[in-house]
PDB file of C-alpha atoms in Angstrom:
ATOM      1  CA  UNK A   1       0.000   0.000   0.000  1.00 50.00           C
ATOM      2  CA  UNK A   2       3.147   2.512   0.569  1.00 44.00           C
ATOM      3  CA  UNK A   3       6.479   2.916  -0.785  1.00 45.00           C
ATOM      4  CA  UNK A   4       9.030   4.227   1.368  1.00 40.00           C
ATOM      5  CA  UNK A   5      11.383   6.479  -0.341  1.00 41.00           C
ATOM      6  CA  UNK A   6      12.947  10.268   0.782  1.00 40.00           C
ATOM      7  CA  UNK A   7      10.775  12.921  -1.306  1.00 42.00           C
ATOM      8  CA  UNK A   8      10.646  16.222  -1.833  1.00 44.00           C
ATOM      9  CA  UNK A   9       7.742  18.492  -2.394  1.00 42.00           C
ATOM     10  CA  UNK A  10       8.309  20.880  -5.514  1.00 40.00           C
ATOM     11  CA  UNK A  11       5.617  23.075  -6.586  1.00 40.00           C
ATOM     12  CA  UNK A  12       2.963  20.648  -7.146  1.00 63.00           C
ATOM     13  CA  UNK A  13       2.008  18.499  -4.079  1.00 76.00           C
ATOM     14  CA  UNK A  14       3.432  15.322  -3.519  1.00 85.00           C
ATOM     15  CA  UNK A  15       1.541  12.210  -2.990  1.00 91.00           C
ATOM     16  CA  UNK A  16       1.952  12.395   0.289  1.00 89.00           C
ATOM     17  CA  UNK A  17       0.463  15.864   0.844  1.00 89.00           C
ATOM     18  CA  UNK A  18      -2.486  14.754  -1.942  1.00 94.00           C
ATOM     19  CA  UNK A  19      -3.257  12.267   0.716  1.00 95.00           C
ATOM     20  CA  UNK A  20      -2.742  14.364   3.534  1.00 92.00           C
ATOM     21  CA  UNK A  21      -5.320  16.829   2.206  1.00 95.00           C
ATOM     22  CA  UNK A  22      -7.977  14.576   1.168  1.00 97.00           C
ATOM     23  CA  UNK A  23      -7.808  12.666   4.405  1.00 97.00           C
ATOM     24  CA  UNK A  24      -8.159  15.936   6.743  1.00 97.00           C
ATOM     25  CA  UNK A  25     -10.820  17.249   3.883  1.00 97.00           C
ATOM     26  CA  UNK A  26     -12.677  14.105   5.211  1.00 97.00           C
ATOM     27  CA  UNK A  27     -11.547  14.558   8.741  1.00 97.00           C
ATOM     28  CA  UNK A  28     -13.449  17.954   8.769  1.00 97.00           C
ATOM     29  CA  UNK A  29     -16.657  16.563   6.879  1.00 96.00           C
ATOM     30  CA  UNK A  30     -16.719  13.685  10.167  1.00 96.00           C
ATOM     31  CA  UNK A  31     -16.503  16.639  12.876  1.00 95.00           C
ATOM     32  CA  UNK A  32     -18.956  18.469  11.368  1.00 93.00           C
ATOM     33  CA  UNK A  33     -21.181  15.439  10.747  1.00 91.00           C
ATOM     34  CA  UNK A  34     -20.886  13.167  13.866  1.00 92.00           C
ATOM     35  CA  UNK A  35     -22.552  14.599  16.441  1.00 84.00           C
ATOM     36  CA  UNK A  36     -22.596  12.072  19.387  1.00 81.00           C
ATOM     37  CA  UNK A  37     -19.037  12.406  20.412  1.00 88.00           C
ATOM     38  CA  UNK A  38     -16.786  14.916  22.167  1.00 88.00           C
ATOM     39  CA  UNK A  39     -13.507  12.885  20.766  1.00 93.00           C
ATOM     40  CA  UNK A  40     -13.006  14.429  17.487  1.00 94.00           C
ATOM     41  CA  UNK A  41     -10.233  11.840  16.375  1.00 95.00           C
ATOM     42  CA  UNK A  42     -10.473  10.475  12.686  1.00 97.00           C
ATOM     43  CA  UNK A  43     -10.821   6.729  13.658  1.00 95.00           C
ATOM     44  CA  UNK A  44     -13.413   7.426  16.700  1.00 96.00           C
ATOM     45  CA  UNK A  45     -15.507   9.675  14.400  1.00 97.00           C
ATOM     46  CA  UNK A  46     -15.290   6.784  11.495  1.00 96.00           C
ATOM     47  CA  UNK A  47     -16.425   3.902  14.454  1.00 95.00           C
ATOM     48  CA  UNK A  48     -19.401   6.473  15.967  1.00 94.00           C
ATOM     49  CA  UNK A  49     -20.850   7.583  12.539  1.00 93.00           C
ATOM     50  CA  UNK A  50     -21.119   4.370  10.740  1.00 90.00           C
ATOM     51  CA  UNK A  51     -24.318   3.907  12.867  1.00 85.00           C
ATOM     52  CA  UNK A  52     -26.223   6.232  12.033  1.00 85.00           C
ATOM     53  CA  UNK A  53     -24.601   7.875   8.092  1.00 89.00           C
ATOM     54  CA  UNK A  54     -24.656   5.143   5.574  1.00 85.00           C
ATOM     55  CA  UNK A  55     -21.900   6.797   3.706  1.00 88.00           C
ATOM     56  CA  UNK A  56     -19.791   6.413   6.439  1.00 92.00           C
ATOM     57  CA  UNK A  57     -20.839   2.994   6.139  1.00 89.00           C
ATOM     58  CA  UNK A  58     -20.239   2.801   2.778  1.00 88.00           C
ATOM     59  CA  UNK A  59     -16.116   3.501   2.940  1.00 93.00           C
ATOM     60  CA  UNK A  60     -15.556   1.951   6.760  1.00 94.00           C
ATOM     61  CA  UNK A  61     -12.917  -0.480   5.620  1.00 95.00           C
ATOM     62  CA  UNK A  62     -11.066   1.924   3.534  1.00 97.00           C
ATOM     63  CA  UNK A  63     -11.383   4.887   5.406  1.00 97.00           C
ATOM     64  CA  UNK A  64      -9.519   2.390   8.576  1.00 96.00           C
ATOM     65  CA  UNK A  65      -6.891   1.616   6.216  1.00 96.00           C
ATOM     66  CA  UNK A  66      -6.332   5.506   5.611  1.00 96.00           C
ATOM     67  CA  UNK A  67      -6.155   6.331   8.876  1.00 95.00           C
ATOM     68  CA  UNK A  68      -3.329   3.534   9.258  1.00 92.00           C
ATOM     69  CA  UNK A  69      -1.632   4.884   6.590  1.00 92.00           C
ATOM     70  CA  UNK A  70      -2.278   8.305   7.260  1.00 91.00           C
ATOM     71  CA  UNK A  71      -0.593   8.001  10.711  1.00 87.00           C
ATOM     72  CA  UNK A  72       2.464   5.794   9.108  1.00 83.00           C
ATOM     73  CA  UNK A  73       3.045   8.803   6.945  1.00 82.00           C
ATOM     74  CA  UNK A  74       2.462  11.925   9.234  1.00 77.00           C
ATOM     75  CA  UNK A  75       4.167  10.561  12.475  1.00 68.00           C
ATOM     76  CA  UNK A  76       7.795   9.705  10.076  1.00 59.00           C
ATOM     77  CA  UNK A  77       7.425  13.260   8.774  1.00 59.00           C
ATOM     78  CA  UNK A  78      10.895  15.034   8.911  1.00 54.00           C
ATOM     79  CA  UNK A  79       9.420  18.197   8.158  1.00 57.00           C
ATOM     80  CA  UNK A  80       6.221  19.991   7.074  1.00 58.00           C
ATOM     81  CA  UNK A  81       7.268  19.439   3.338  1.00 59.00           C
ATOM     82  CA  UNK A  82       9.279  16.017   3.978  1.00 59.00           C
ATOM     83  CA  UNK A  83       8.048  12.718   3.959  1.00 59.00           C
ATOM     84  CA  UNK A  84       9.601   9.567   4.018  1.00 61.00           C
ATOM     85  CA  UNK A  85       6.546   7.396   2.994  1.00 67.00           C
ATOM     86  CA  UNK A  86       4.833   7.663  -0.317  1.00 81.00           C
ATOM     87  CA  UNK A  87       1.567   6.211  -1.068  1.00 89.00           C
ATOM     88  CA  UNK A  88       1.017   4.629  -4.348  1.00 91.00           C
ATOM     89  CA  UNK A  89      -1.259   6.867  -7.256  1.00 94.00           C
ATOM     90  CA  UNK A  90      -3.974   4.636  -6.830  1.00 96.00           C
ATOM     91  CA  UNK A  91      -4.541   4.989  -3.046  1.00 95.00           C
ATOM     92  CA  UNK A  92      -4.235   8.866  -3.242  1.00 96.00           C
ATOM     93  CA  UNK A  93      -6.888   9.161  -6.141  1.00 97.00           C
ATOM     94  CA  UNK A  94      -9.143   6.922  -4.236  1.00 97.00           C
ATOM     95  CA  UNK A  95      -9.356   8.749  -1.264  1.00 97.00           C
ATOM     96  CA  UNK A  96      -9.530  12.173  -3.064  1.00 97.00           C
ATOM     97  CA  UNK A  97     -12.534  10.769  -4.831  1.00 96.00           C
ATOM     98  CA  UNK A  98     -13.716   9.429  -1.538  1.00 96.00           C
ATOM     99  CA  UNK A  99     -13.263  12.729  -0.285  1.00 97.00           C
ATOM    100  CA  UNK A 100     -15.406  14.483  -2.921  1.00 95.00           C
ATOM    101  CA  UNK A 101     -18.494  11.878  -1.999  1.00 93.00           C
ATOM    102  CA  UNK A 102     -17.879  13.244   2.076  1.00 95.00           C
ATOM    103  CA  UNK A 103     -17.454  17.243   1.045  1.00 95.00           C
ATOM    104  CA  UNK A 104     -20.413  17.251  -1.783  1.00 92.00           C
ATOM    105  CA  UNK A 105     -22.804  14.282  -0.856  1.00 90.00           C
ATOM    106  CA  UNK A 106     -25.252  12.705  -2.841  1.00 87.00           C
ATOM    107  CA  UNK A 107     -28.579  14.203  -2.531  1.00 90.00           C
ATOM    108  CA  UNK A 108     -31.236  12.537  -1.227  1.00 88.00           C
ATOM    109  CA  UNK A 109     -33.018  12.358  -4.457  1.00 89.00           C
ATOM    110  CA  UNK A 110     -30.710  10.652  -6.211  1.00 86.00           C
ATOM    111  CA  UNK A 111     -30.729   8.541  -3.724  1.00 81.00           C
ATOM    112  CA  UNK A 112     -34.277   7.238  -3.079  1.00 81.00           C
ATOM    113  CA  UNK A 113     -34.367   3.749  -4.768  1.00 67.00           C
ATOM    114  CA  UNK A 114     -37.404   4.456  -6.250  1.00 72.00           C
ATOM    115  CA  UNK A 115     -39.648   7.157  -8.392  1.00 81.00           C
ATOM    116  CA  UNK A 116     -42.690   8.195  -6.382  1.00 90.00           C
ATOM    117  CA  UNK A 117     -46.459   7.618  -7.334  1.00 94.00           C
ATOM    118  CA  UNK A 118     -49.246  10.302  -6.463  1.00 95.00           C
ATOM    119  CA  UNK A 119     -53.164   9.896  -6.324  1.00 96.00           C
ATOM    120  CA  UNK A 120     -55.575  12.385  -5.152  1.00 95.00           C
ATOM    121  CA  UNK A 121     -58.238  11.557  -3.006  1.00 94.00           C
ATOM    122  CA  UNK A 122     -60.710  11.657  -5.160  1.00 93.00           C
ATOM    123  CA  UNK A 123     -58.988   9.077  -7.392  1.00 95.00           C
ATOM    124  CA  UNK A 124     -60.156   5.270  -7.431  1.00 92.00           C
ATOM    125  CA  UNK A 125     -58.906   2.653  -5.136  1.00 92.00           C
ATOM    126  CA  UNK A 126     -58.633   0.446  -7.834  1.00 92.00           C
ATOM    127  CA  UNK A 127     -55.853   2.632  -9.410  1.00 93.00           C
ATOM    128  CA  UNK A 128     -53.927   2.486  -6.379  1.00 94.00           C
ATOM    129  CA  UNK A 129     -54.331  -1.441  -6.756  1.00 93.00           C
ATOM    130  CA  UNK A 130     -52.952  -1.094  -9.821  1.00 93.00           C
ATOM    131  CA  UNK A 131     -49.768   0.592  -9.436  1.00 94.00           C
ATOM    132  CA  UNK A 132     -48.810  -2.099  -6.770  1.00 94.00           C
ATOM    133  CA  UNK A 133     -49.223  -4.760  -9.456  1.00 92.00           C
ATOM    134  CA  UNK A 134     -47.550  -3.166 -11.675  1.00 93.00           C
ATOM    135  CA  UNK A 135     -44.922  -1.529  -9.460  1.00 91.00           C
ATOM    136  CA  UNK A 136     -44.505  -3.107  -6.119  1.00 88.00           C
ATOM    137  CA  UNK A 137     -44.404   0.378  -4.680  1.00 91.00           C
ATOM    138  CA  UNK A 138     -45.753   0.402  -1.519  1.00 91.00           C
ATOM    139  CA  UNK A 139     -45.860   4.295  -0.429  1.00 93.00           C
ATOM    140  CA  UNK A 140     -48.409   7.005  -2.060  1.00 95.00           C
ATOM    141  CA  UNK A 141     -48.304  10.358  -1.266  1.00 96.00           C
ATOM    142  CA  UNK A 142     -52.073  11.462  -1.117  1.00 96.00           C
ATOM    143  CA  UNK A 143     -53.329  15.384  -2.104  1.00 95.00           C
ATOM    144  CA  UNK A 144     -56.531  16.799  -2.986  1.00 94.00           C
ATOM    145  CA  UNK A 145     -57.696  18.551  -5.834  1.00 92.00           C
ATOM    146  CA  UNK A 146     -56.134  21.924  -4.870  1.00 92.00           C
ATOM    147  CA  UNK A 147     -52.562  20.028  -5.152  1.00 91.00           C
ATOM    148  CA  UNK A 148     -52.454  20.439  -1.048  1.00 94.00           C
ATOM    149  CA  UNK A 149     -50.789  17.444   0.645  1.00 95.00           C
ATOM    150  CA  UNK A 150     -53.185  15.267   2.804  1.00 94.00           C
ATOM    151  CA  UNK A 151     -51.443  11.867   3.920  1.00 94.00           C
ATOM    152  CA  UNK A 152     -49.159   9.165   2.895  1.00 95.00           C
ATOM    153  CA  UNK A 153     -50.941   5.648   1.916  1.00 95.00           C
ATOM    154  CA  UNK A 154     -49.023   2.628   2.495  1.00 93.00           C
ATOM    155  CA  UNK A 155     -49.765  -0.671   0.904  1.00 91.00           C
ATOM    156  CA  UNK A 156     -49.874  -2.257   4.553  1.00 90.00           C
ATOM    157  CA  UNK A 157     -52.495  -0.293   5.371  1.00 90.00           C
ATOM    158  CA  UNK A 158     -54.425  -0.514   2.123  1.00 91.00           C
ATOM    159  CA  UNK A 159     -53.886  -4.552   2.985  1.00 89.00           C
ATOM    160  CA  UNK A 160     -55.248  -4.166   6.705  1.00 87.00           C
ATOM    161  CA  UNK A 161     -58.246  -2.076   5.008  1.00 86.00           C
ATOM    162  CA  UNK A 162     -59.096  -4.714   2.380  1.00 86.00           C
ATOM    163  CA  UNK A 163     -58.844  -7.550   4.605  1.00 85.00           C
ATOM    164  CA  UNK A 164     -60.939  -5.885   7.002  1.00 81.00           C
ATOM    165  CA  UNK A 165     -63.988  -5.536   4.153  1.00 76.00           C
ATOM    166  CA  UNK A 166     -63.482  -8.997   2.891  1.00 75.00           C
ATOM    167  CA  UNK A 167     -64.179 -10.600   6.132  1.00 67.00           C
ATOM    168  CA  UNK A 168     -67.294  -8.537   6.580  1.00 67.00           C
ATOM    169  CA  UNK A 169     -68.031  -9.550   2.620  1.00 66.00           C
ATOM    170  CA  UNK A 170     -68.456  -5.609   2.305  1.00 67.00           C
ATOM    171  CA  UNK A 171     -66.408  -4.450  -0.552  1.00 70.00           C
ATOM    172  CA  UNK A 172     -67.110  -2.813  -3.694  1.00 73.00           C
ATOM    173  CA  UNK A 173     -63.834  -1.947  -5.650  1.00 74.00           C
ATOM    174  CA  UNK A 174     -65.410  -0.715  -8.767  1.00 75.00           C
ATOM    175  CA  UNK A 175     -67.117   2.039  -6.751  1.00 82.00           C
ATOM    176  CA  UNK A 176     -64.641   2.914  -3.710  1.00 87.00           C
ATOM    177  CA  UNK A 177     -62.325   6.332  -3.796  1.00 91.00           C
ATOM    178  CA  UNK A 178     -58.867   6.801  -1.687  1.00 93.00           C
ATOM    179  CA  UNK A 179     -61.287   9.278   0.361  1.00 92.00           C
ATOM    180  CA  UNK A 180     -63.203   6.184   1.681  1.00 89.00           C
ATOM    181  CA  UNK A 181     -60.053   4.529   3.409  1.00 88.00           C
ATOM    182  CA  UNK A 182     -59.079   7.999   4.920  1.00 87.00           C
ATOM    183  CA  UNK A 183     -57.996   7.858   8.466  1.00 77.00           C
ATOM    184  CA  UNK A 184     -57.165  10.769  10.217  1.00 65.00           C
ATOM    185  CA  UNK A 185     -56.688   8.851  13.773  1.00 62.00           C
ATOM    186  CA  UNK A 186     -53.656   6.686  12.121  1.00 70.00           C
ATOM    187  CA  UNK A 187     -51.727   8.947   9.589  1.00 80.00           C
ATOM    188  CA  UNK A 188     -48.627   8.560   8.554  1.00 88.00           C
ATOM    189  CA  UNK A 189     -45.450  10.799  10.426  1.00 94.00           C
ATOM    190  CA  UNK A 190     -43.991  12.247   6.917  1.00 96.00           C
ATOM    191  CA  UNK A 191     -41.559  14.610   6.505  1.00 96.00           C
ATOM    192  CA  UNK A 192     -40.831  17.092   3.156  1.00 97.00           C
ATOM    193  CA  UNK A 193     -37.449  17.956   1.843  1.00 96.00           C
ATOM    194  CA  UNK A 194     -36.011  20.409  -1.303  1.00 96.00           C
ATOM    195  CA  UNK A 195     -34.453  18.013  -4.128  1.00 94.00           C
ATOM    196  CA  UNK A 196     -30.882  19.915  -2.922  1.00 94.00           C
ATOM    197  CA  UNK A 197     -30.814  18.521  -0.055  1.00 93.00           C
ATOM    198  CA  UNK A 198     -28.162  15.900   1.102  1.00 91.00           C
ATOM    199  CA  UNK A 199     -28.292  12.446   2.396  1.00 89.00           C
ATOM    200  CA  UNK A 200     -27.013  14.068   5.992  1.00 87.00           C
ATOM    201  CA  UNK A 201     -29.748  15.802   5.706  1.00 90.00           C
ATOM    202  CA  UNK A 202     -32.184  12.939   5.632  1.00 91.00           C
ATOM    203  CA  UNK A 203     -30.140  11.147   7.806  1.00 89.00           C
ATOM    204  CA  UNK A 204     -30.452  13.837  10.188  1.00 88.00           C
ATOM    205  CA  UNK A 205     -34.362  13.946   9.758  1.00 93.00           C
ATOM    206  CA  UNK A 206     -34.434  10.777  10.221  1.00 91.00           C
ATOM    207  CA  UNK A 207     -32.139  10.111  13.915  1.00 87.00           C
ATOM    208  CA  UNK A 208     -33.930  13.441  14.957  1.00 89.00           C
ATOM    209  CA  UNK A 209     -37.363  11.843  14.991  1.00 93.00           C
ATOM    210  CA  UNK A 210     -36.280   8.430  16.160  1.00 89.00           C
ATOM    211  CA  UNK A 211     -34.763  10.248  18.911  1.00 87.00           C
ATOM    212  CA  UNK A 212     -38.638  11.714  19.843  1.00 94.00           C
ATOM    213  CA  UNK A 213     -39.862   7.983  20.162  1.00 94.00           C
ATOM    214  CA  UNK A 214     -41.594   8.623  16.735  1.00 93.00           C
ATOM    215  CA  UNK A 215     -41.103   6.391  13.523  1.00 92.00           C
ATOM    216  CA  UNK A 216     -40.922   8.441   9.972  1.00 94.00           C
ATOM    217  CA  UNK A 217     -42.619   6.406   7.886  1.00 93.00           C
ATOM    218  CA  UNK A 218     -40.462   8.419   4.531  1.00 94.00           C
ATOM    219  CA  UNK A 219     -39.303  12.116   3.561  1.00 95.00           C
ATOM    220  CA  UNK A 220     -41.198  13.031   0.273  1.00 96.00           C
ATOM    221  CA  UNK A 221     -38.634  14.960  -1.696  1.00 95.00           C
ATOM    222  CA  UNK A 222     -40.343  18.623  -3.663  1.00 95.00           C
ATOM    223  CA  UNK A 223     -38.538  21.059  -5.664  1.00 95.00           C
ATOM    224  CA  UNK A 224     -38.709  23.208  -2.545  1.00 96.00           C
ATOM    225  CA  UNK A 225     -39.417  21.513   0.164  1.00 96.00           C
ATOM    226  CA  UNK A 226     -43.324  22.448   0.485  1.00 95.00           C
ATOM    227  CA  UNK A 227     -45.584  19.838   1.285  1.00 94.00           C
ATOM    228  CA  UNK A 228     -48.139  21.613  -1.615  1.00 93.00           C
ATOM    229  CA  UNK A 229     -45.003  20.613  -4.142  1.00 95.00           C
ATOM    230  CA  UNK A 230     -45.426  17.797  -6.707  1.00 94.00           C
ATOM    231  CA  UNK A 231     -43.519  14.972  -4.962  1.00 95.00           C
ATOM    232  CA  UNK A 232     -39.954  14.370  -7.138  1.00 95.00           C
ATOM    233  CA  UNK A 233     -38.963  11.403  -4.638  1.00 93.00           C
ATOM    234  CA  UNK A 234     -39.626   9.247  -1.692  1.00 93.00           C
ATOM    235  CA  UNK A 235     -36.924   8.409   0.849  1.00 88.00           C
ATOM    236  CA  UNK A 236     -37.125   5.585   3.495  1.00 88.00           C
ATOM    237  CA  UNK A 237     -35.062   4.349   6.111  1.00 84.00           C
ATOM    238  CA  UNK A 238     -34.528   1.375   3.421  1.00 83.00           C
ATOM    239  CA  UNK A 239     -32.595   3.655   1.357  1.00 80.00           C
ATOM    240  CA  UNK A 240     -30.017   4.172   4.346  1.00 76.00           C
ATOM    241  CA  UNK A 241     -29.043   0.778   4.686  1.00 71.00           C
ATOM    242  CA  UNK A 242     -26.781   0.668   1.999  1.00 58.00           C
ATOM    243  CA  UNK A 243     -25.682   3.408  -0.405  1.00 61.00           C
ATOM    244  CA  UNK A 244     -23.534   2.071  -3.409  1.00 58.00           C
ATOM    245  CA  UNK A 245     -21.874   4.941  -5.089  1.00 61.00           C
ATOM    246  CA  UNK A 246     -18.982   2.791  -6.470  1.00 55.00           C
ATOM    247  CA  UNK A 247     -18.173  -0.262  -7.643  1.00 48.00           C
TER     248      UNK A 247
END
């Protein structure tokens, strides 16, 4: 992973201060990020964060291995401009590029694993039906005819409703609207974000509600950030799991 060799930085950095930049460029994106920690160190941040920021989670093995390296190089250092360790081209662009993913995230939108399909209540149940067929989505952002958003349907509950109807043999698809299954005792907790915002940003949303004893059932993504927006995206705590931005 390094070469050791005596170099000198000339005008352009060196490898070794390429690294060095990139890794404190991440460094600073960690402080500002992790929250739950007074110890501000690069490995504690990386072991505190994975938790809770899936693109900490993401580069966990590799950003260890920097931090190894990182200390290997920094701790031989003669002088400010004088290393005796080199890292090899390959490590140095791939934790610059990691470093780009930490200082300009990927927004939320692009994100979200999935497009997001909107009904108004007036619309038929049957449509919603429909769109799980042909789909498998299982969240619906629900507005009336003014554009105004109302509640989020989830197939679950659509499930619970129809089940409820068959065992009472009272159901009549052909005729029933989304404003029949309304249910203003068990809404959906929902949150809206702009389409510029960041996945720290959802992440945050997300940890900030769990921490009220509250579950977010998704953040519907606008232009804006207006609930009365046309939804661009939905975003669930699915989509934090795992984020794969490389190969």
């Amino acid at each position: 992973m390094m070469t050791v060799t005596h170099i000198k930085s000339n005008t352009e950095n060196s490898l070794s201060e390429r690294f060095e930049i990139a890794f404190n460029q991440i460094h600073k994106c960690l402080i500002d990020k992790v929250k739950d920690t007074k110890d501000d160190r690069f490995k504690n941040l990386v072991e505190t964060g994975m938790n809770k920021h899936s693109l900490i989670r993401s580069f966990y093995n590799e950003l260890g291995q920097f931090a190894k390296l990182r200390n290997a190089i920094v701790h031989e250092k003669v002088d400010h401009d004088f290393y005796i360790a080199e890292p090899h081209l390959e490590i140095v662009e791939r934790i610059e590029k990691i470093a780009g993913y930490f200082m300009k995230p990927e927004t939320a939108l692009n994100i979200a694993t999935k497009k997001v399909h909107h009904f108004k209540e007036s619309d038929r149940l049957e449509d919603v039906l429909s769109c799980i067929r042909k789909t498998s989505y299982s969240r619906f952002p629900i507005y009336n005819d003014k554009g105004e958003y109302l509640w989020l349907l989830t197939a679950t509950y659509l499930l619970n409703w129809l089940t409820d109807r068959l065992a009472d043999q009272v159901i009549d698809l052909n005729n029933a609207r989304i404003s029949d299954i309304a249910d203003n005792e068990q809404k959906q907790l929902v949150a809206f974000i702009s389409k510029t915002s960041s996945i720290f940003k959802a992440e945050e949303i997300f940890e900030n509600i769990h921490k009220e004893g509250k579950k977010l059932e998704a953040i519907i993504i606008t232009l804006n950030g207006s609930e009365n927006e046309k939804p661009l995206g939905i975003f669930t705590s699915y989509d934090l799991i795992e984020i794969d931005l490389d190969d």
